[in-house]
Tab-separated table of C-alpha atoms in Angstrom:
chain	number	residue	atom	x	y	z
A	125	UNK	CA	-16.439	-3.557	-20.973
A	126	UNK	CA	-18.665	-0.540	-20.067
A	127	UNK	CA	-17.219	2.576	-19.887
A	128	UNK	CA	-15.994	3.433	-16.284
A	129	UNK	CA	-16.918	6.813	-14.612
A	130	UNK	CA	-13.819	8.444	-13.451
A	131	UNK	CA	-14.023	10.725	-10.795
A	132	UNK	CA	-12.271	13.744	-9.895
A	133	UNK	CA	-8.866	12.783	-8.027
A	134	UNK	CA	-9.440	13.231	-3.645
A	135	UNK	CA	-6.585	15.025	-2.681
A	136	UNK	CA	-5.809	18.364	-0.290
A	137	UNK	CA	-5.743	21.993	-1.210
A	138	UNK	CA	-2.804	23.219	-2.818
A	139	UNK	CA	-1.404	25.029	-0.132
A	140	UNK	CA	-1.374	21.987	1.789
A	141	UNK	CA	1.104	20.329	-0.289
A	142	UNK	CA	4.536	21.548	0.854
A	143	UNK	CA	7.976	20.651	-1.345
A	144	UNK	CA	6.110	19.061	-3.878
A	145	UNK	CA	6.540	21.902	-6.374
A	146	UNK	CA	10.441	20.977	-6.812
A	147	UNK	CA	11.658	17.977	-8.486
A	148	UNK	CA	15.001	17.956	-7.274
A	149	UNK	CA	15.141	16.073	-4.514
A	150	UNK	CA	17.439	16.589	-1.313
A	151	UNK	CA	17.365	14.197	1.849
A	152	UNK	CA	20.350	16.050	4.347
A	153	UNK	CA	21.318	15.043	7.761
A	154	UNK	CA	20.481	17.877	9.923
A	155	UNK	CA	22.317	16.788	13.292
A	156	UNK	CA	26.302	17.015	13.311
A	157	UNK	CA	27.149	13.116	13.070
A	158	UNK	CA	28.825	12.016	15.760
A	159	UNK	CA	32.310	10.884	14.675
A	160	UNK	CA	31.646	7.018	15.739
A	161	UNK	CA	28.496	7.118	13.774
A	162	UNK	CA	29.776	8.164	10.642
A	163	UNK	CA	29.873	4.836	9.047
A	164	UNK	CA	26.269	4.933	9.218
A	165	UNK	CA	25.899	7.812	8.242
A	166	UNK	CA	28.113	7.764	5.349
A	167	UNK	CA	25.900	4.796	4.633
A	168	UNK	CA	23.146	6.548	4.995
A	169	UNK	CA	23.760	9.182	1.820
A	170	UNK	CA	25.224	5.874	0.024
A	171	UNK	CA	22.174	3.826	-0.094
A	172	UNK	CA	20.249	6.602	-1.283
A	173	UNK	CA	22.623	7.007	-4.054
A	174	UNK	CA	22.342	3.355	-4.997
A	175	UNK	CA	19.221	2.605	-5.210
A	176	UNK	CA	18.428	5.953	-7.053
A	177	UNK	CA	21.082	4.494	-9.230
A	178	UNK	CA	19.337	1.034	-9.351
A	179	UNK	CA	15.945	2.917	-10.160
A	180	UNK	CA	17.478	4.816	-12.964
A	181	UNK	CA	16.865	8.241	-11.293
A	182	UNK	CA	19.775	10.783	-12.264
A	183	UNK	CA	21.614	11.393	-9.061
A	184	UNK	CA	22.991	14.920	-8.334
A	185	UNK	CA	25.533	14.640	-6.007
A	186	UNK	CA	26.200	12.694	-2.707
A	187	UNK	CA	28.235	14.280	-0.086
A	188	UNK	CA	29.644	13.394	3.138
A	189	UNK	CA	31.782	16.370	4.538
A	190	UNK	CA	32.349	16.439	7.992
A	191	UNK	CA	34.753	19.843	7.719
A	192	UNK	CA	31.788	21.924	6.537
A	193	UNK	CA	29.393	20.003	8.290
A	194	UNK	CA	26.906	18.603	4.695
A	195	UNK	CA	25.909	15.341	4.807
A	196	UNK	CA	23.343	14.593	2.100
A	197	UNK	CA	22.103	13.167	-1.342
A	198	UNK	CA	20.359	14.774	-4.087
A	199	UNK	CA	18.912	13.523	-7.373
A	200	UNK	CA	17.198	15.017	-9.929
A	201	UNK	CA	13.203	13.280	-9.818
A	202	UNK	CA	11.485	11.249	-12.126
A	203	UNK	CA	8.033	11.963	-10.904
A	204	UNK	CA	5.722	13.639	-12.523
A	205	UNK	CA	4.386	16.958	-12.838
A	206	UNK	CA	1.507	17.156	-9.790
A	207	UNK	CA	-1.392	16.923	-11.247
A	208	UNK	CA	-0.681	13.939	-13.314
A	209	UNK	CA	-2.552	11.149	-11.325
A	210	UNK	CA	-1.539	8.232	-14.546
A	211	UNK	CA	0.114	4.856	-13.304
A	212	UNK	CA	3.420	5.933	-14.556
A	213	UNK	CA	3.363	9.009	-12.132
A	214	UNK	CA	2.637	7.132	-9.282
A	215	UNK	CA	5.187	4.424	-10.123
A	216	UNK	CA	7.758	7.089	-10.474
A	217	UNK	CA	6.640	8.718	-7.045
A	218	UNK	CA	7.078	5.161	-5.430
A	219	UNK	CA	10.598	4.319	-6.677
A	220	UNK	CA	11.262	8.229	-5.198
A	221	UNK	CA	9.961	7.745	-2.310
A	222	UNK	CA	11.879	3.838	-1.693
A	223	UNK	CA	15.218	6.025	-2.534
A	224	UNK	CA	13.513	8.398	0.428
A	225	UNK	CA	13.673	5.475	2.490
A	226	UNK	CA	16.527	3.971	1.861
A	227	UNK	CA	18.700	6.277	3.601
A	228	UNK	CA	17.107	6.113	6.974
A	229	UNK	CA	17.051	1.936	6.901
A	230	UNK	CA	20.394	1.677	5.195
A	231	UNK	CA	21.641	3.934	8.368
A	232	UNK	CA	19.819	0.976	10.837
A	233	UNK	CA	21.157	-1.651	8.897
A	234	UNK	CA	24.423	-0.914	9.452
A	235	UNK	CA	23.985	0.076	12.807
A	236	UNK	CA	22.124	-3.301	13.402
A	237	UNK	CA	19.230	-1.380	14.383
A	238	UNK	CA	15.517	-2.095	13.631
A	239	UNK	CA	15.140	-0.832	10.739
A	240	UNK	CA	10.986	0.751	12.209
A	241	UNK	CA	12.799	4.048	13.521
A	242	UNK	CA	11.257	7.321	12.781
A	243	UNK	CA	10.949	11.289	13.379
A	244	UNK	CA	13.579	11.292	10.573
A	245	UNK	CA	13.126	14.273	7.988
A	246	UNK	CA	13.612	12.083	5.008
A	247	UNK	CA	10.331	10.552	6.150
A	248	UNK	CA	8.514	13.654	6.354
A	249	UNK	CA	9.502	14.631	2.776
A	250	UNK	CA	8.424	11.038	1.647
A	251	UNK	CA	4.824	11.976	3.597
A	252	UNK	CA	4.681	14.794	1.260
A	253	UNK	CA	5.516	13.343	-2.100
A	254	UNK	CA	2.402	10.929	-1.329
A	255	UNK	CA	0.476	13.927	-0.921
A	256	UNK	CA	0.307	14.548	-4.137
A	257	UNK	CA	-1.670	11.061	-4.537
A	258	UNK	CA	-3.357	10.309	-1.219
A	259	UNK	CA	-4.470	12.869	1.440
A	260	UNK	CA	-5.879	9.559	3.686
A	261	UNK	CA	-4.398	8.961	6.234
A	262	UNK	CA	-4.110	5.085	6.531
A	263	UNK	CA	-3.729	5.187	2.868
A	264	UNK	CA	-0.565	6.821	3.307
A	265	UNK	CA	0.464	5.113	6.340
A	266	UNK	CA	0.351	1.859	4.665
A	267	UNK	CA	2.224	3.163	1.478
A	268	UNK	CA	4.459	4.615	3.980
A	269	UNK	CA	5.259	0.993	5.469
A	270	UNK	CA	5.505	-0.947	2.384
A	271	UNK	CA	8.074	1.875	1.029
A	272	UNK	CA	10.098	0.832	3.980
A	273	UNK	CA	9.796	-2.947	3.850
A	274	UNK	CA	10.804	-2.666	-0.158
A	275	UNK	CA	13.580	-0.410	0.871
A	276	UNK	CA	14.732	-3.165	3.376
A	277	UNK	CA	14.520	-5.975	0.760
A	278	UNK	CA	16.186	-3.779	-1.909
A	279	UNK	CA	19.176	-3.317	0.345
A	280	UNK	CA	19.680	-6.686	2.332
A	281	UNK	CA	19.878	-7.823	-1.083
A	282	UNK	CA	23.621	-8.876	-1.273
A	283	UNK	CA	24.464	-7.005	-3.873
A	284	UNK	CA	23.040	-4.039	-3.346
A	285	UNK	CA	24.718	-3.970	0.193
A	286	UNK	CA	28.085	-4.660	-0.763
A	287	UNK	CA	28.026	-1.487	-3.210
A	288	UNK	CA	26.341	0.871	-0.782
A	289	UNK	CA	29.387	0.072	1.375
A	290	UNK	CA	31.752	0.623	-1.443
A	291	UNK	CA	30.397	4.047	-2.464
A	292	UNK	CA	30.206	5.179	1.510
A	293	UNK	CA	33.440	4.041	1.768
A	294	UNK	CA	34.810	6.120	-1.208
A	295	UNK	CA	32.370	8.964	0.299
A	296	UNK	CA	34.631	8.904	3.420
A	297	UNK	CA	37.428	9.348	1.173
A	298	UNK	CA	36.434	11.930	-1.179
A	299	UNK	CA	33.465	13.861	1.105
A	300	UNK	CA	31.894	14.288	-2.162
A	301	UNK	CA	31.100	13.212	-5.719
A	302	UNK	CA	28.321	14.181	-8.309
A	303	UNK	CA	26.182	12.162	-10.665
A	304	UNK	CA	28.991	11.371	-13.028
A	305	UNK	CA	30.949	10.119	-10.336
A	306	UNK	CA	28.934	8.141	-8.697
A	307	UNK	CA	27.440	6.736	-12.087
A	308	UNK	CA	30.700	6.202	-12.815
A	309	UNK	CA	32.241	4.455	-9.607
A	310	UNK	CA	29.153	2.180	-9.404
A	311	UNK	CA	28.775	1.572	-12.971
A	312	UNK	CA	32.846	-0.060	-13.063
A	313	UNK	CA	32.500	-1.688	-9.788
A	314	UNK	CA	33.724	-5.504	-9.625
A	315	UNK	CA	33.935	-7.230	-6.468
A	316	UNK	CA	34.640	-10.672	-5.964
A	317	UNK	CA	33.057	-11.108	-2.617
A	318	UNK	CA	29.523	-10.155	-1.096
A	319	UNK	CA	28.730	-8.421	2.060
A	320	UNK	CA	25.794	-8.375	3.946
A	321	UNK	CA	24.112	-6.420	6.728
A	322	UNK	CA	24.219	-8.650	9.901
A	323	UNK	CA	20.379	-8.224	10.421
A	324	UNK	CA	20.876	-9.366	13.789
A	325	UNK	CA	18.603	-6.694	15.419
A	326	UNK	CA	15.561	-8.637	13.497
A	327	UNK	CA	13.890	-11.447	14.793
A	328	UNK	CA	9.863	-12.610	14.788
A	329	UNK	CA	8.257	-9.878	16.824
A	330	UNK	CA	6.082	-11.833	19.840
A	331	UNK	CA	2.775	-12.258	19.489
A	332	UNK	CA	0.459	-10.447	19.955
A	333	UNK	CA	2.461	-7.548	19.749
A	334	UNK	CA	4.207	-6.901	22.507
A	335	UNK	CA	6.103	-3.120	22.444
A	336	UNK	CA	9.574	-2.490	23.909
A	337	UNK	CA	7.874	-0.618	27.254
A	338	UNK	CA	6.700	-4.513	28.240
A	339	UNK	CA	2.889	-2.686	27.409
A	340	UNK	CA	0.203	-5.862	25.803
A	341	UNK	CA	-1.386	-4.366	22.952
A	342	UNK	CA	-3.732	-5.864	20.654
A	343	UNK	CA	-2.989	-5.769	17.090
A	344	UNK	CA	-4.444	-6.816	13.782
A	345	UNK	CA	-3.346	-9.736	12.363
A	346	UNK	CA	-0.825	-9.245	9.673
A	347	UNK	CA	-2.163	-11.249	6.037
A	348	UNK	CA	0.142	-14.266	7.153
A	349	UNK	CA	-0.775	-14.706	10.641
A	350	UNK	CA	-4.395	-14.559	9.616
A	351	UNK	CA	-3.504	-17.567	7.297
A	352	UNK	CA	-0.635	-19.249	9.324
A	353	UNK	CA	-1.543	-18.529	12.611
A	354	UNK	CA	-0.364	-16.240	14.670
A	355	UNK	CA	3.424	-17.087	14.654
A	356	UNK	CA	2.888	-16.632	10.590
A	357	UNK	CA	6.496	-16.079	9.717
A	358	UNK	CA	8.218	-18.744	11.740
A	359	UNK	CA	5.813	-21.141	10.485
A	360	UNK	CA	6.505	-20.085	7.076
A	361	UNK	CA	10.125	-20.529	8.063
A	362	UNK	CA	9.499	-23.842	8.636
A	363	UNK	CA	7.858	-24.528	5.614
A	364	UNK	CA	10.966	-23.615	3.971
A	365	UNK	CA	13.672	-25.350	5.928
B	34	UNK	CA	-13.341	-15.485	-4.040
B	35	UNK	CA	-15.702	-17.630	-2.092
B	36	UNK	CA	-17.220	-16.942	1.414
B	37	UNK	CA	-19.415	-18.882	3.270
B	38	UNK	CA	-21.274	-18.775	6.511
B	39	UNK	CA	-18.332	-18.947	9.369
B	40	UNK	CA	-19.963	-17.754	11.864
B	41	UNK	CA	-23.419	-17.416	13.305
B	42	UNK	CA	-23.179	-13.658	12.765
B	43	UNK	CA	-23.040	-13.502	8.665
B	44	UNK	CA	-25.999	-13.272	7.300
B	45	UNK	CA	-27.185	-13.412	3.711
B	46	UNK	CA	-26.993	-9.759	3.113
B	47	UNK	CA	-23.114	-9.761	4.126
B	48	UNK	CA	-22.180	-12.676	2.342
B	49	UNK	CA	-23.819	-10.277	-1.333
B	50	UNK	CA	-22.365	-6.974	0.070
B	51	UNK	CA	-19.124	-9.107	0.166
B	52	UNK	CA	-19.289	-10.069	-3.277
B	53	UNK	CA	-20.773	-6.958	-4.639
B	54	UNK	CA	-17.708	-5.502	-3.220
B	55	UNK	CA	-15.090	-7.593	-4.945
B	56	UNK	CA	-17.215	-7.341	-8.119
B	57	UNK	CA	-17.620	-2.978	-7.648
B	58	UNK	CA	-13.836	-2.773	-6.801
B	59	UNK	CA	-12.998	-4.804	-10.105
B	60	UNK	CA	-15.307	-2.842	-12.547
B	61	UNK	CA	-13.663	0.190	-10.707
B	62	UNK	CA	-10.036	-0.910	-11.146
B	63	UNK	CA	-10.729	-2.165	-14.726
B	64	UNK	CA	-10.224	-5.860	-13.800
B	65	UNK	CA	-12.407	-7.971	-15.869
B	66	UNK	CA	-15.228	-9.329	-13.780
B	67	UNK	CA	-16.003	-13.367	-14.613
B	68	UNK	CA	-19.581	-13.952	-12.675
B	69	UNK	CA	-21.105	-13.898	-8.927
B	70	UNK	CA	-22.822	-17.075	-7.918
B	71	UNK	CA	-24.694	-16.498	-4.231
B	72	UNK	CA	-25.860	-19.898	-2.931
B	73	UNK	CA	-29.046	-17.899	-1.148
B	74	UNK	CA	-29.687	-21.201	1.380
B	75	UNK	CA	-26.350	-21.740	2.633
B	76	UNK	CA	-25.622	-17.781	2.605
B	77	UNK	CA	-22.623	-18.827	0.410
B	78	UNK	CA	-21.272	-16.551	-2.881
B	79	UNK	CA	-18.086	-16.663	-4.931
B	80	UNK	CA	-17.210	-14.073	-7.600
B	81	UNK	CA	-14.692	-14.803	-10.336
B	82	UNK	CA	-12.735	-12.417	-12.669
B	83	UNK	CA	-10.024	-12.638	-15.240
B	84	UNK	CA	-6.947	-12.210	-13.565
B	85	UNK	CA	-4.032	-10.649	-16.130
B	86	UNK	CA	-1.447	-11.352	-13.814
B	87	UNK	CA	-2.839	-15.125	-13.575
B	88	UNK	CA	-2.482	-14.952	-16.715
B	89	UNK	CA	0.901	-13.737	-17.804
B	90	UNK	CA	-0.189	-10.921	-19.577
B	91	UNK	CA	3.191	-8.620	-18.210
B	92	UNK	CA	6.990	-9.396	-18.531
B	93	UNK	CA	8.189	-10.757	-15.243
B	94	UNK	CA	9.918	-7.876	-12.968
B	95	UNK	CA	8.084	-5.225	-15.028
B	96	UNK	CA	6.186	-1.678	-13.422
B	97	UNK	CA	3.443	-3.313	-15.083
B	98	UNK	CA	3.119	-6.453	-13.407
B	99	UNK	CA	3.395	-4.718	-9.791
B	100	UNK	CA	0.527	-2.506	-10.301
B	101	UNK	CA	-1.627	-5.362	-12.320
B	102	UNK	CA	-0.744	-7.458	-8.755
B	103	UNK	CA	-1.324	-4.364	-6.479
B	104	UNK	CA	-4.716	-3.898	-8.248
B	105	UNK	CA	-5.624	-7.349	-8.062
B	106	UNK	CA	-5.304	-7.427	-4.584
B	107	UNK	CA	-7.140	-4.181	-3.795
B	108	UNK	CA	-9.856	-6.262	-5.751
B	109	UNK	CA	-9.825	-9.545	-3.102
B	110	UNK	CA	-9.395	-6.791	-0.191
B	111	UNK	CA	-12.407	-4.839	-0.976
B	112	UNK	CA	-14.594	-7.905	-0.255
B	113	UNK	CA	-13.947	-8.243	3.213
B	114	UNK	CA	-13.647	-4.353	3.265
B	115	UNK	CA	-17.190	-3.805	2.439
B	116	UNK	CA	-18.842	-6.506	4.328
B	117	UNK	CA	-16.660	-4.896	7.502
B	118	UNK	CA	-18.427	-1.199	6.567
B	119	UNK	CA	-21.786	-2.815	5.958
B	120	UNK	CA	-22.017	-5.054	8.937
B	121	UNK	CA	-19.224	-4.281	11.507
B	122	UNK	CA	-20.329	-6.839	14.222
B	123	UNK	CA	-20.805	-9.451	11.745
B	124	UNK	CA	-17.213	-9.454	9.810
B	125	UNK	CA	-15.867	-9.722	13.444
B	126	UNK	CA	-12.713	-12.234	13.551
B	127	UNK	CA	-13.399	-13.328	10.042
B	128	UNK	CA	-11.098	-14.260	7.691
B	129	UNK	CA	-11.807	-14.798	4.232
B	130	UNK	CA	-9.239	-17.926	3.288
B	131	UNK	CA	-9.832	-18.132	-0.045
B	132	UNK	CA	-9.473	-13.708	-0.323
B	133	UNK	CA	-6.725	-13.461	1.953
B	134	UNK	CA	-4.929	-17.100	-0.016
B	135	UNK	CA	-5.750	-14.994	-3.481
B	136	UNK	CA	-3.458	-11.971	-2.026
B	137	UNK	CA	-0.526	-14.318	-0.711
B	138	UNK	CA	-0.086	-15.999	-4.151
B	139	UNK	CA	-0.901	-13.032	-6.180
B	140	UNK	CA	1.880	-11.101	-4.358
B	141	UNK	CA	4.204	-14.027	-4.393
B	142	UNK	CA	5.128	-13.670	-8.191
B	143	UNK	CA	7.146	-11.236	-7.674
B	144	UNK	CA	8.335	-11.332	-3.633
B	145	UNK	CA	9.158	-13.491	-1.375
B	146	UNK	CA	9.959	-11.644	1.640
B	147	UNK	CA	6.741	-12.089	4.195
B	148	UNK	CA	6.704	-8.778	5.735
B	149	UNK	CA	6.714	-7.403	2.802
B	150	UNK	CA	4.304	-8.693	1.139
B	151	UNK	CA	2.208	-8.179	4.492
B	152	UNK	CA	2.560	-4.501	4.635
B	153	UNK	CA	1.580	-4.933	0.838
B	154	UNK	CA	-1.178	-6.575	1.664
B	155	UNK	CA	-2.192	-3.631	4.419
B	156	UNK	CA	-1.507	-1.136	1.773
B	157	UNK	CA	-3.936	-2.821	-0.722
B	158	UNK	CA	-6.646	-3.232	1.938
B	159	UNK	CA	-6.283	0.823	2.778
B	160	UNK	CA	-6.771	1.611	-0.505
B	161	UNK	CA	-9.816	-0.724	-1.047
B	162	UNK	CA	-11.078	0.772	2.221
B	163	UNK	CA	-11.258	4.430	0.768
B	164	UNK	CA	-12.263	3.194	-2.877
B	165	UNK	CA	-15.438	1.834	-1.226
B	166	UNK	CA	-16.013	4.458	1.165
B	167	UNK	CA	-16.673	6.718	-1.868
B	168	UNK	CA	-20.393	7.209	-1.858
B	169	UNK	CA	-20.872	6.916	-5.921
B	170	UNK	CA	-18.690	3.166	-5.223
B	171	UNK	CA	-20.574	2.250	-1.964
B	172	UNK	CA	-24.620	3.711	-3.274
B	173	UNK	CA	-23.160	0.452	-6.151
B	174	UNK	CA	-22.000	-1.797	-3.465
B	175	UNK	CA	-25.788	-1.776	-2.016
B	176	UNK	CA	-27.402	-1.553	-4.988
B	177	UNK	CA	-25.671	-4.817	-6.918
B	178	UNK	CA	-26.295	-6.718	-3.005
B	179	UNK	CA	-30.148	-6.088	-3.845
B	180	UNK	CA	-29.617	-7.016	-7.093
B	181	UNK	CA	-27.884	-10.543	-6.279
B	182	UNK	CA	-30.583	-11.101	-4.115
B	183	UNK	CA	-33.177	-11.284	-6.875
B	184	UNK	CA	-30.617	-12.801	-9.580
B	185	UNK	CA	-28.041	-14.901	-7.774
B	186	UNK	CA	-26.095	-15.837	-10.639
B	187	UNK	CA	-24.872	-12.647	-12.886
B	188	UNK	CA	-22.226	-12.659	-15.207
B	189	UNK	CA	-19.400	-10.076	-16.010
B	190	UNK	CA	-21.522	-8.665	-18.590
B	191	UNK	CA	-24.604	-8.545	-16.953
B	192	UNK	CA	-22.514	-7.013	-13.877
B	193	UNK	CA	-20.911	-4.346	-16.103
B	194	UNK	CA	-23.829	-3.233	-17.183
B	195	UNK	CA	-25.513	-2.864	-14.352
B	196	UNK	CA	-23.158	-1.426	-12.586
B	197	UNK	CA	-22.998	1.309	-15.371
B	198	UNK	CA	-26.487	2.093	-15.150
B	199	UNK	CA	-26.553	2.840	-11.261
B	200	UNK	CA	-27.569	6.534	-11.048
B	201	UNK	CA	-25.247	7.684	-8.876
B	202	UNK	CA	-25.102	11.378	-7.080
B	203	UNK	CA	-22.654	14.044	-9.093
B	204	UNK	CA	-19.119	13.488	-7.219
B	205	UNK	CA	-18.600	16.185	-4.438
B	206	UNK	CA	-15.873	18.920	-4.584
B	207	UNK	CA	-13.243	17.108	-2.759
B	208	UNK	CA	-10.960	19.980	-1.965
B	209	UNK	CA	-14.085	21.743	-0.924
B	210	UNK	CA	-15.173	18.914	1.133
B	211	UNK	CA	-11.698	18.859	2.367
B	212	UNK	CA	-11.652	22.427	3.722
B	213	UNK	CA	-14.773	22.223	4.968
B	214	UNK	CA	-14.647	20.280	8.273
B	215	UNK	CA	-18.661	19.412	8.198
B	216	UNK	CA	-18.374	18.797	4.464
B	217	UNK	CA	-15.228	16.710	5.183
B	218	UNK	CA	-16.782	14.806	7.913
B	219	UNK	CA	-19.828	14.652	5.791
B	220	UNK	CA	-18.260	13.108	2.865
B	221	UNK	CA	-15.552	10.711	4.342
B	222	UNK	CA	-17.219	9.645	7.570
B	223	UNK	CA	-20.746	9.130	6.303
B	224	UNK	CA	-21.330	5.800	6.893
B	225	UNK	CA	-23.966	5.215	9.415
B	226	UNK	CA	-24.233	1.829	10.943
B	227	UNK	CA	-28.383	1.949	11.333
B	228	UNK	CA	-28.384	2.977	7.060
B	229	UNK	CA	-27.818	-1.173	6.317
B	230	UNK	CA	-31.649	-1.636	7.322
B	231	UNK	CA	-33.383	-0.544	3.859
B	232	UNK	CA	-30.655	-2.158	2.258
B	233	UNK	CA	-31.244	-5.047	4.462
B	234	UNK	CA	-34.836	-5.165	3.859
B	235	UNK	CA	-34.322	-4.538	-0.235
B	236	UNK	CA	-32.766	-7.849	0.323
B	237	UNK	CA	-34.967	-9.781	2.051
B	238	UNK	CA	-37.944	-8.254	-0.366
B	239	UNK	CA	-36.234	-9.743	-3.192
B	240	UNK	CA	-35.227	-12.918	-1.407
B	241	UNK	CA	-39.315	-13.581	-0.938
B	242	UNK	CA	-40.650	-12.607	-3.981
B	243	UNK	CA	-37.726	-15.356	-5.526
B	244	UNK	CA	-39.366	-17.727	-3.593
């Protein structure tokens, strides 16, 4: 094969990039959780804890302490130094970025939410990891959305579920364990039966898309519809049954 | 990869910007390119390459395989991608089957879920979007379209090395261009619909002296 030309890496000045010079990660709830919310929230710093786990990423702590008021999870990255643009940097930055996620769609999950909320800080800080790889803006916006749909499918997954309600559980109990801990608690965890997020706030969205506010807007068809039609995923449904 | 004439508004000079694209995005990406056949008549082309994840070349579940599969499908985006830039009007409501049934079974090895693979799929064609809009990858684009139009049948060699012997303009400062809202503009937003014409007539200069 010829030899490629490699250009210099796009990206934004450095002062654009904001928390990207740590590699500790820290995704905190802000707001006081209100006290019938706390499931969720406890769920919330669980899954991130999980699937950090799952991804191999050395967690820090996870806490969930209502008396002083910290609610968050920490874990040491795996990503790269900045200006490393290789595959395995951007991998690394992915599977950070899904544990990003994962925190604000565990929290819908259990809620029985839809899992497309947003003007959550955890999603800001995953915005700014992918800085450090993409400065475009629909670039990032479709990383952004496929982070979310992997963090869904990572934690609908039975067993992932049933041991991000096991840890939040035990994070009720405790208010709050480090790395060893939680390595530890989800490392010797046996259960004989499986739980699963309801997922009864998800159903096809109408087509074409159709917002909450009743508004008609026109959207692109996804890679399915354009294939299936536009009712794409109950016709692939369909298939299957 | 195959397109063919859908619609009244494809012409010929789509249907090789669409397959220069696939073929540009591939030598880009690394992805071994197989050949380009353009039917010139029937404004029809197809473009093969070597597809590792076709071929099993990764362990199942592996870092590897995703970003072979994300790659691959950046490769069947960009055709579609690049016939939108060149010819806006003319890519209108299409949809490539064979691209778009390439990306469903590529990303099927390793999910199932539908909306995910979808946003995949949105990701991929985002990323071929600003790999093409690079003027050094889109000055190739138009010049391997003129070159399909005198040699409709080129194979991954012959691709490779023409594509390595494009004289392309030194690579801008991108954080310059990025501070500099003229330069920005400049460098990201530079297509101009009216600048298909030479390319346009390139094409239709080689297509007659074929003939």
């Amino acid at each position: 094969m010829a030899e490629q030309v490699r250009y210099e890496r796009i990206g934004p000045p450095r002062e654009l990039r904001r928390r990207t010079r740590r590699t500790t990660w820290r995704c905190r709830i802000y707001h006081v959780p209100e006290e019938r919310f706390h499931r969720a929230d406890a769920i919330h710093v669980a899954a991130h804890a999980v699937v950090a786990f799952d991804f191999g990423i050395p967690i820090r702590r996870a806490v969930f302490d209502g008396r002083h008021r910290v609610f968050e999870g920490a874990w040491a990255s795996l990503a790269y130094a900045r200006d490393d643009a290789s595959t395995e940097a951007r991998i690394a930055l992915e599977r950070d970025c899904i544990a990003v996620q994962c925190g604000v769609v565990g929290r819908a999950l259990a809620l029985g939410w839809s899992h497309k909320v947003w003007g959550w800080d955890d999603q800001s800080l995953a915005c700014d990891l992918m800085e450090r790889f993409e400065y475009d803006s629909g670039v990032v916006t479709g990383w952004f959305n496929y982070q979310r749909e992997r963090a869904r499918v990572l934690l609908t997954d039975g067993a992932t579920w049933t041991r991000v309600e096991l840890l939040a559980q035990r994070l009720r109990a405790v208010r709050a364990m480090d790395g060893l801990a939680i390595t530890a608690f989800l490392a010797d965890l046996r259960t004989e039966a499986t739980v699963v997020p309801s997922g009864a706030a998800w159903r096809t969205p109408p087509t074409p898309g159709v917002e909450s506010n009743a508004v008609l807007v026109w959207r692109r068809p996804t890679l399915t519809e354009a294939l299936r039609g536009m009712d794409g995923y109950r016709a692939a449904q369909q298939e299957e049954w | 990869m195959t397109i063919t004439r859908l619609q009244r508004g494809v012409t010929l000079a789509d249907v090789l910007v669409h397959e220069a694209g696939h073929a540009v995005a591939a030598w880009d990406l690394g992805v071994r390119i197989g050949a380009i056949h353009v039917h010139v008549k029937v404004r029809e082309g197809r473009m093969t390459f070597a597809s590792d994840v076709g071929l099993g070349r990764f362990p199942i579940g592996s870092d590897a395989l995703r970003f072979a599969i994300e790659r691959e499908m950046v490769v069947l985006h960009a055709g579609l991608v690049a016939q939108r830039r060149f010819h806006y009007e003319g890519a209108w409501g299409l949809v490539p089957r064979t691209d778009y049934e390439g990306v469903l079974a590529t990303a099927l090895q390793v999910e199932t879920d539908l909306r995910l693979i979808d946003e995949w799929s949105d990701y991929a064609e985002e990323r071929a979007r600003t790999l093409l809009e690079l003027p050094q990858t889109w000055r190739r684009v138009e010049a391997l379209a003129v070159e399909l139009a005198r040699r409709p049948v080129l194979h991954g060699d012959e691709i490779e090395a023409f594509l390595a012997g494009v004289r392309v303009a030194r690579a801008p400062n991108a954080r310059l261009a990025y501070r500099r809202r003229e330069a920005k503009e400049q460098y990201c937003l530079s297509h101009d619909p009216q600048g298909r014409t030479p390319v346009e007539q390139a094409i239709a200069q080689a297509t007659r002296r074929r003939r």
